[in-house]
Tab-separated table of C-alpha atoms and ligand atoms in Angstrom:
chain	number	residue	atom	x	y	z
A	1	UNK	CA	143.974	74.485	82.430
A	2	UNK	CA	142.425	77.965	82.155
A	3	UNK	CA	141.597	78.837	78.532
A	4	UNK	CA	143.317	81.785	76.814
A	5	UNK	CA	139.917	83.426	76.404
A	6	UNK	CA	139.225	83.153	80.168
A	7	UNK	CA	142.648	84.631	81.058
A	8	UNK	CA	141.962	87.593	78.743
A	9	UNK	CA	138.606	88.215	80.454
A	10	UNK	CA	140.348	88.394	83.839
A	11	UNK	CA	143.018	90.739	82.440
A	12	UNK	CA	140.297	92.909	80.863
A	13	UNK	CA	138.281	92.974	84.091
A	14	UNK	CA	141.355	93.863	86.171
A	15	UNK	CA	142.248	96.658	83.717
A	16	UNK	CA	138.713	98.112	83.893
A	17	UNK	CA	138.629	97.908	87.702
A	18	UNK	CA	142.058	99.582	88.026
A	19	UNK	CA	140.993	102.450	85.749
A	20	UNK	CA	137.583	102.915	87.465
A	21	UNK	CA	136.848	106.425	88.695
A	22	UNK	CA	133.996	105.326	91.036
A	23	UNK	CA	133.957	101.540	91.569
A	24	UNK	CA	130.812	100.222	93.266
A	25	UNK	CA	130.297	96.553	94.175
A	26	UNK	CA	126.799	95.025	94.401
A	27	UNK	CA	126.613	91.785	96.374
A	28	UNK	CA	124.096	89.038	97.045
A	29	UNK	CA	123.966	85.873	99.138
A	30	UNK	CA	126.497	84.118	96.885
A	31	UNK	CA	129.419	86.138	98.241
A	32	UNK	CA	128.726	84.660	101.700
A	33	UNK	CA	128.236	81.065	100.502
A	34	UNK	CA	131.955	80.277	101.143
A	35	UNK	CA	131.464	81.557	104.706
A	36	UNK	CA	128.922	78.797	105.285
A	37	UNK	CA	125.896	81.089	104.956
A	38	UNK	CA	123.247	79.387	102.811
A	39	UNK	CA	121.956	81.214	99.743
A	40	UNK	CA	118.218	81.700	99.307
A	41	UNK	CA	117.803	79.963	95.948
A	42	UNK	CA	119.593	77.082	94.266
A	43	UNK	CA	119.836	73.395	95.296
A	44	UNK	CA	120.521	73.946	99.024
A	45	UNK	CA	118.824	77.332	99.226
A	46	UNK	CA	116.853	78.483	102.244
A	47	UNK	CA	113.683	78.667	100.169
A	48	UNK	CA	113.984	74.908	99.571
A	49	UNK	CA	113.676	74.374	103.332
A	50	UNK	CA	111.345	77.207	104.309
A	51	UNK	CA	108.403	78.776	102.520
A	52	UNK	CA	109.595	82.301	101.668
A	53	UNK	CA	106.336	83.368	103.352
A	54	UNK	CA	108.119	83.172	106.714
A	55	UNK	CA	109.862	86.407	105.729
A	56	UNK	CA	106.746	88.172	104.427
A	57	UNK	CA	105.331	90.997	106.538
A	58	UNK	CA	101.727	89.739	106.537
A	59	UNK	CA	102.796	86.258	107.679
A	60	UNK	CA	105.056	87.739	110.378
A	61	UNK	CA	102.176	89.818	111.786
A	62	UNK	CA	99.889	86.737	111.841
A	63	UNK	CA	102.504	84.159	112.932
A	64	UNK	CA	105.406	85.980	114.642
A	65	UNK	CA	106.550	82.814	116.467
A	66	UNK	CA	106.856	80.719	113.265
A	67	UNK	CA	108.639	83.531	111.468
A	68	UNK	CA	111.046	84.071	114.363
A	69	UNK	CA	111.815	80.306	114.524
A	70	UNK	CA	113.068	80.393	110.900
A	71	UNK	CA	114.937	83.648	111.448
A	72	UNK	CA	116.634	82.354	114.619
A	73	UNK	CA	118.090	79.365	112.749
A	74	UNK	CA	119.466	81.758	110.117
A	75	UNK	CA	120.592	84.196	112.822
A	76	UNK	CA	122.598	81.495	114.638
A	77	UNK	CA	124.413	80.634	111.376
A	78	UNK	CA	125.328	84.226	110.494
A	79	UNK	CA	126.284	85.126	114.083
A	80	UNK	CA	129.075	82.513	113.870
A	81	UNK	CA	130.028	83.107	110.223
A	82	UNK	CA	133.304	84.756	109.263
A	83	UNK	CA	134.141	86.829	106.203
A	84	UNK	CA	135.776	84.850	103.394
A	85	UNK	CA	138.500	85.910	100.953
A	86	UNK	CA	136.042	87.745	98.706
A	87	UNK	CA	134.771	89.988	101.539
A	88	UNK	CA	138.367	90.653	102.637
A	89	UNK	CA	139.540	91.478	99.103
A	90	UNK	CA	136.745	94.059	98.724
A	91	UNK	CA	137.705	95.644	102.059
A	92	UNK	CA	141.317	95.818	100.793
A	93	UNK	CA	140.206	97.538	97.554
A	94	UNK	CA	138.328	100.109	99.679
A	95	UNK	CA	141.428	100.741	101.846
A	96	UNK	CA	143.480	101.276	98.644
A	97	UNK	CA	140.908	103.870	97.530
A	98	UNK	CA	139.959	101.795	94.464
A	99	UNK	CA	136.470	100.744	95.732
A	100	UNK	CA	134.129	103.578	96.725
A	101	UNK	CA	131.155	101.642	98.142
A	102	UNK	CA	129.435	98.298	98.511
A	103	UNK	CA	125.677	97.915	98.117
A	104	UNK	CA	124.708	94.584	99.626
A	105	UNK	CA	121.441	92.656	99.695
A	106	UNK	CA	122.894	90.588	102.522
A	107	UNK	CA	121.952	90.996	106.174
A	108	UNK	CA	124.909	89.019	107.555
A	109	UNK	CA	127.211	91.975	108.342
A	110	UNK	CA	130.163	90.062	106.801
A	111	UNK	CA	131.358	93.024	104.710
A	112	UNK	CA	131.638	95.111	107.888
A	113	UNK	CA	133.303	92.206	109.752
A	114	UNK	CA	135.887	92.094	106.891
A	115	UNK	CA	136.629	95.800	107.438
A	116	UNK	CA	134.533	97.444	104.708
A	117	UNK	CA	133.235	100.818	105.886
A	118	UNK	CA	131.129	102.335	103.128
A	119	UNK	CA	128.432	99.638	103.006
A	120	UNK	CA	124.784	100.239	102.094
A	121	UNK	CA	122.494	97.478	103.462
A	122	UNK	CA	119.734	97.477	100.858
A	123	UNK	CA	117.701	94.822	102.674
A	124	UNK	CA	118.432	96.054	106.199
A	125	UNK	CA	120.258	94.130	108.896
A	126	UNK	CA	119.858	91.296	111.397
A	127	UNK	CA	122.043	93.225	113.864
A	128	UNK	CA	119.080	95.112	115.392
A	129	UNK	CA	115.355	94.640	116.099
A	130	UNK	CA	112.544	97.194	116.553
A	131	UNK	CA	109.348	97.071	118.625
A	132	UNK	CA	106.380	96.908	116.234
A	133	UNK	CA	104.249	99.187	118.450
A	134	UNK	CA	104.190	102.504	116.509
A	135	UNK	CA	103.914	104.421	119.816
A	136	UNK	CA	107.063	102.722	121.110
A	137	UNK	CA	109.421	101.431	118.349
A	138	UNK	CA	112.195	100.871	120.881
A	139	UNK	CA	115.353	99.353	119.289
A	140	UNK	CA	117.490	96.505	120.681
A	141	UNK	CA	120.690	94.741	119.556
A	142	UNK	CA	119.667	91.237	118.364
A	143	UNK	CA	122.628	89.565	120.076
A	144	UNK	CA	121.501	91.021	123.434
A	145	UNK	CA	118.026	89.432	123.165
A	146	UNK	CA	116.945	86.333	125.046
A	147	UNK	CA	115.690	84.181	122.148
A	148	UNK	CA	114.680	81.148	124.210
A	149	UNK	CA	111.049	82.266	124.113
A	150	UNK	CA	109.845	83.340	120.674
A	151	UNK	CA	108.730	85.827	119.561
A	152	UNK	CA	110.869	88.187	121.701
A	153	UNK	CA	108.851	90.947	123.358
A	154	UNK	CA	109.595	94.596	124.047
A	155	UNK	CA	110.634	95.292	127.663
A	156	UNK	CA	109.038	98.757	127.456
A	157	UNK	CA	105.557	97.891	126.156
A	158	UNK	CA	105.320	94.097	125.750
A	159	UNK	CA	104.788	94.209	121.949
A	160	UNK	CA	106.493	91.816	119.531
A	161	UNK	CA	109.974	92.726	118.257
A	162	UNK	CA	110.794	92.576	114.507
A	163	UNK	CA	114.278	92.243	113.030
A	164	UNK	CA	115.361	95.261	110.999
A	165	UNK	CA	115.550	93.244	107.777
A	166	UNK	CA	113.417	94.080	104.750
A	167	UNK	CA	110.615	91.517	104.601
A	168	UNK	CA	108.760	90.642	101.406
A	169	UNK	CA	105.872	93.144	101.020
A	170	UNK	CA	108.090	95.797	102.664
A	171	UNK	CA	109.934	98.642	100.978
A	172	UNK	CA	113.709	98.548	101.387
A	173	UNK	CA	114.762	100.816	104.297
A	174	UNK	CA	115.564	104.461	103.755
A	175	UNK	CA	118.034	106.168	103.420
A	176	UNK	CA	119.846	102.974	102.270
A	177	UNK	CA	117.532	102.540	99.258
A	178	UNK	CA	117.912	106.081	97.900
A	179	UNK	CA	121.628	106.248	98.629
A	180	UNK	CA	122.132	102.888	96.879
A	181	UNK	CA	120.445	104.153	93.727
A	182	UNK	CA	122.616	107.285	93.923
A	183	UNK	CA	125.700	105.015	94.034
A	184	UNK	CA	124.379	103.082	91.031
A	185	UNK	CA	123.951	106.367	89.152
A	186	UNK	CA	127.451	107.598	90.035
A	187	UNK	CA	129.452	104.497	89.217
A	188	UNK	CA	131.452	103.983	86.023
A	189	UNK	CA	132.293	100.354	86.938
A	190	UNK	CA	130.038	98.010	88.934
A	191	UNK	CA	131.125	94.531	90.025
A	192	UNK	CA	128.180	92.205	90.797
A	193	UNK	CA	129.033	89.297	93.087
A	194	UNK	CA	126.729	86.361	93.872
A	195	UNK	CA	123.194	87.433	93.126
A	196	UNK	CA	120.467	85.691	91.125
A	197	UNK	CA	119.079	89.115	90.179
A	198	UNK	CA	115.487	88.007	90.755
A	199	UNK	CA	114.466	90.310	93.617
A	200	UNK	CA	113.304	93.851	92.896
A	201	UNK	CA	113.943	96.731	93.357
A	202	UNK	CA	117.498	95.556	94.273
A	203	UNK	CA	117.997	93.963	90.839
A	204	UNK	CA	117.395	97.382	89.236
A	205	UNK	CA	120.644	98.717	90.718
A	206	UNK	CA	122.933	97.144	88.064
A	207	UNK	CA	120.397	98.131	85.382
A	208	UNK	CA	120.531	101.752	86.629
A	209	UNK	CA	124.333	101.646	86.552
A	210	UNK	CA	124.311	100.245	83.010
A	211	UNK	CA	121.826	102.891	81.839
A	212	UNK	CA	124.253	105.521	83.173
A	213	UNK	CA	127.047	104.086	81.048
A	214	UNK	CA	128.810	101.935	83.639
A	215	UNK	CA	130.754	98.785	82.725
A	216	UNK	CA	129.211	95.752	84.503
A	217	UNK	CA	131.444	92.874	85.634
A	218	UNK	CA	129.656	89.847	87.141
A	219	UNK	CA	131.087	87.065	89.322
A	220	UNK	CA	128.911	83.960	89.698
A	221	UNK	CA	129.290	80.191	89.142
A	222	UNK	CA	125.990	80.305	87.214
A	223	UNK	CA	124.259	82.804	84.967
A	224	UNK	CA	121.844	85.145	86.713
A	225	UNK	CA	118.961	87.135	85.255
A	226	UNK	CA	121.438	90.012	84.914
A	227	UNK	CA	123.643	87.811	82.713
A	228	UNK	CA	120.717	86.480	80.715
A	229	UNK	CA	119.136	89.895	80.061
A	230	UNK	CA	122.477	91.347	78.943
A	231	UNK	CA	123.080	93.771	81.798
A	232	UNK	CA	126.461	92.116	82.366
A	233	UNK	CA	129.361	93.116	80.101
A	234	UNK	CA	132.021	90.731	81.438
A	235	UNK	CA	130.874	87.471	83.054
A	236	UNK	CA	133.583	85.828	85.198
A	237	UNK	CA	132.275	82.348	85.882
A	238	UNK	CA	133.333	80.929	89.229
A	239	UNK	CA	133.013	81.216	92.977
A	240	UNK	CA	133.545	84.609	94.553
A	241	UNK	CA	136.728	83.636	96.432
A	242	UNK	CA	138.608	82.087	93.492
A	243	UNK	CA	137.565	84.804	91.021
A	244	UNK	CA	138.454	87.648	93.399
A	245	UNK	CA	141.860	85.981	93.955
A	246	UNK	CA	142.537	85.980	90.182
A	247	UNK	CA	141.405	89.603	89.837
A	248	UNK	CA	143.609	90.737	92.740
A	249	UNK	CA	146.593	88.894	91.183
A	250	UNK	CA	145.966	90.547	87.802
A	251	UNK	CA	145.788	93.963	89.503
A	252	UNK	CA	149.200	93.652	91.165
B	1	APR	N1	130.279	82.671	94.758
B	1	APR	C1	129.540	83.525	94.001
B	1	APR	N2	128.217	83.343	93.733
B	1	APR	C2	127.634	82.235	94.241
B	1	APR	C3	128.336	81.294	95.033
B	1	APR	C4	129.720	81.545	95.287
B	1	APR	N3	130.462	80.699	96.015
B	1	APR	N4	127.463	80.291	95.381
B	1	APR	C5	126.265	80.617	94.831
B	1	APR	N5	126.371	81.772	94.142
B	1	APR	C6	125.330	82.495	93.401
B	1	APR	C7	124.214	81.631	92.863
B	1	APR	O1	124.560	81.131	91.562
B	1	APR	C8	123.066	82.658	92.780
B	1	APR	O2	123.088	83.335	91.536
B	1	APR	O3	124.710	83.382	94.318
B	1	APR	C9	123.380	83.650	93.896
B	1	APR	C10	122.464	83.523	95.097
B	1	APR	O4	121.167	83.875	94.671
B	1	APR	P1	120.019	84.053	95.781
B	1	APR	O5	120.061	82.900	96.713
B	1	APR	O6	118.756	84.358	95.032
B	1	APR	O7	120.487	85.319	96.618
B	1	APR	P2	120.249	86.844	96.305
B	1	APR	O8	120.345	87.115	94.842
B	1	APR	O9	121.149	87.616	97.191
B	1	APR	O10	118.723	87.041	96.796
B	1	APR	C11	118.226	88.354	96.792
B	1	APR	O11	116.226	87.523	97.886
B	1	APR	O12	115.210	86.214	99.488
B	1	APR	C12	115.617	87.507	99.182
B	1	APR	O13	116.116	89.198	100.723
B	1	APR	C13	116.618	88.015	100.173
B	1	APR	O14	118.509	89.495	99.770
B	1	APR	C14	117.854	88.319	99.333
B	1	APR	C15	117.254	88.500	97.942
B	2	ZN	ZN1	107.737	98.564	122.719
């Protein structure tokens, strides 16, 4: 039985979203959990299985094979993953002109697979790789690579290839980073879905939105740092799919 108080929060959230002038949604790994993509933190998180070092730039340069082994396992999962209801609902809100943009920390391309068009990939993408030789930097589509021998090498110059995701010790890619902060400054309503809020500078996006007077609605089964530090105005506790379903029903 859903409590009266919880129903009111959903009604309030739906009302705010419907009246938004520039709705921006900020997503993390949690929105893809129901698509079978593991999150990074939490009980079954990737960082329980791998040392997060495997995705740090210095480790990649020293041990490209080890880093690629971990990435390939993750790559195989996301290559076969499908968008879930939450991704699809956000794409629907964009088609209706209610949602203006999505800023995602995810590299799984599931928002685009669900049909979302205005997506800023704050931590880059697994879709492409780049040759690390600064005099070459040739790009390839990851799915066209032969990943039997790791690390994959550039056909043009023989150097190691690096996925176009933002590693630890790297700055988020431009122009996605600057454009994402512009979105956070423009929005009057930001929905946060499935992020622990621990990684910077991404976690500053909701803070920037809040500082510019935006209403912050958060969807997560657990509290995040954004909940704890009071960035969130309305906390809708639950999984992305079930909460988005309730919001879409309230908006009808
Ligand atoms: N629906 C909504 N949220 C969920 C769900 C779900 N079904 N399942 C888990 N979550 C929440 C967790 O409670 C947690 O708050 O998703 C969040 C996942 O947190 P992280 O694993 O830390 O993912 P994220 O916040 O996206 O990590 C940020 O860290 O390792 C780097 O570059 C990586 O982009 C990533 C960044
Ligand atoms: Zn090259």
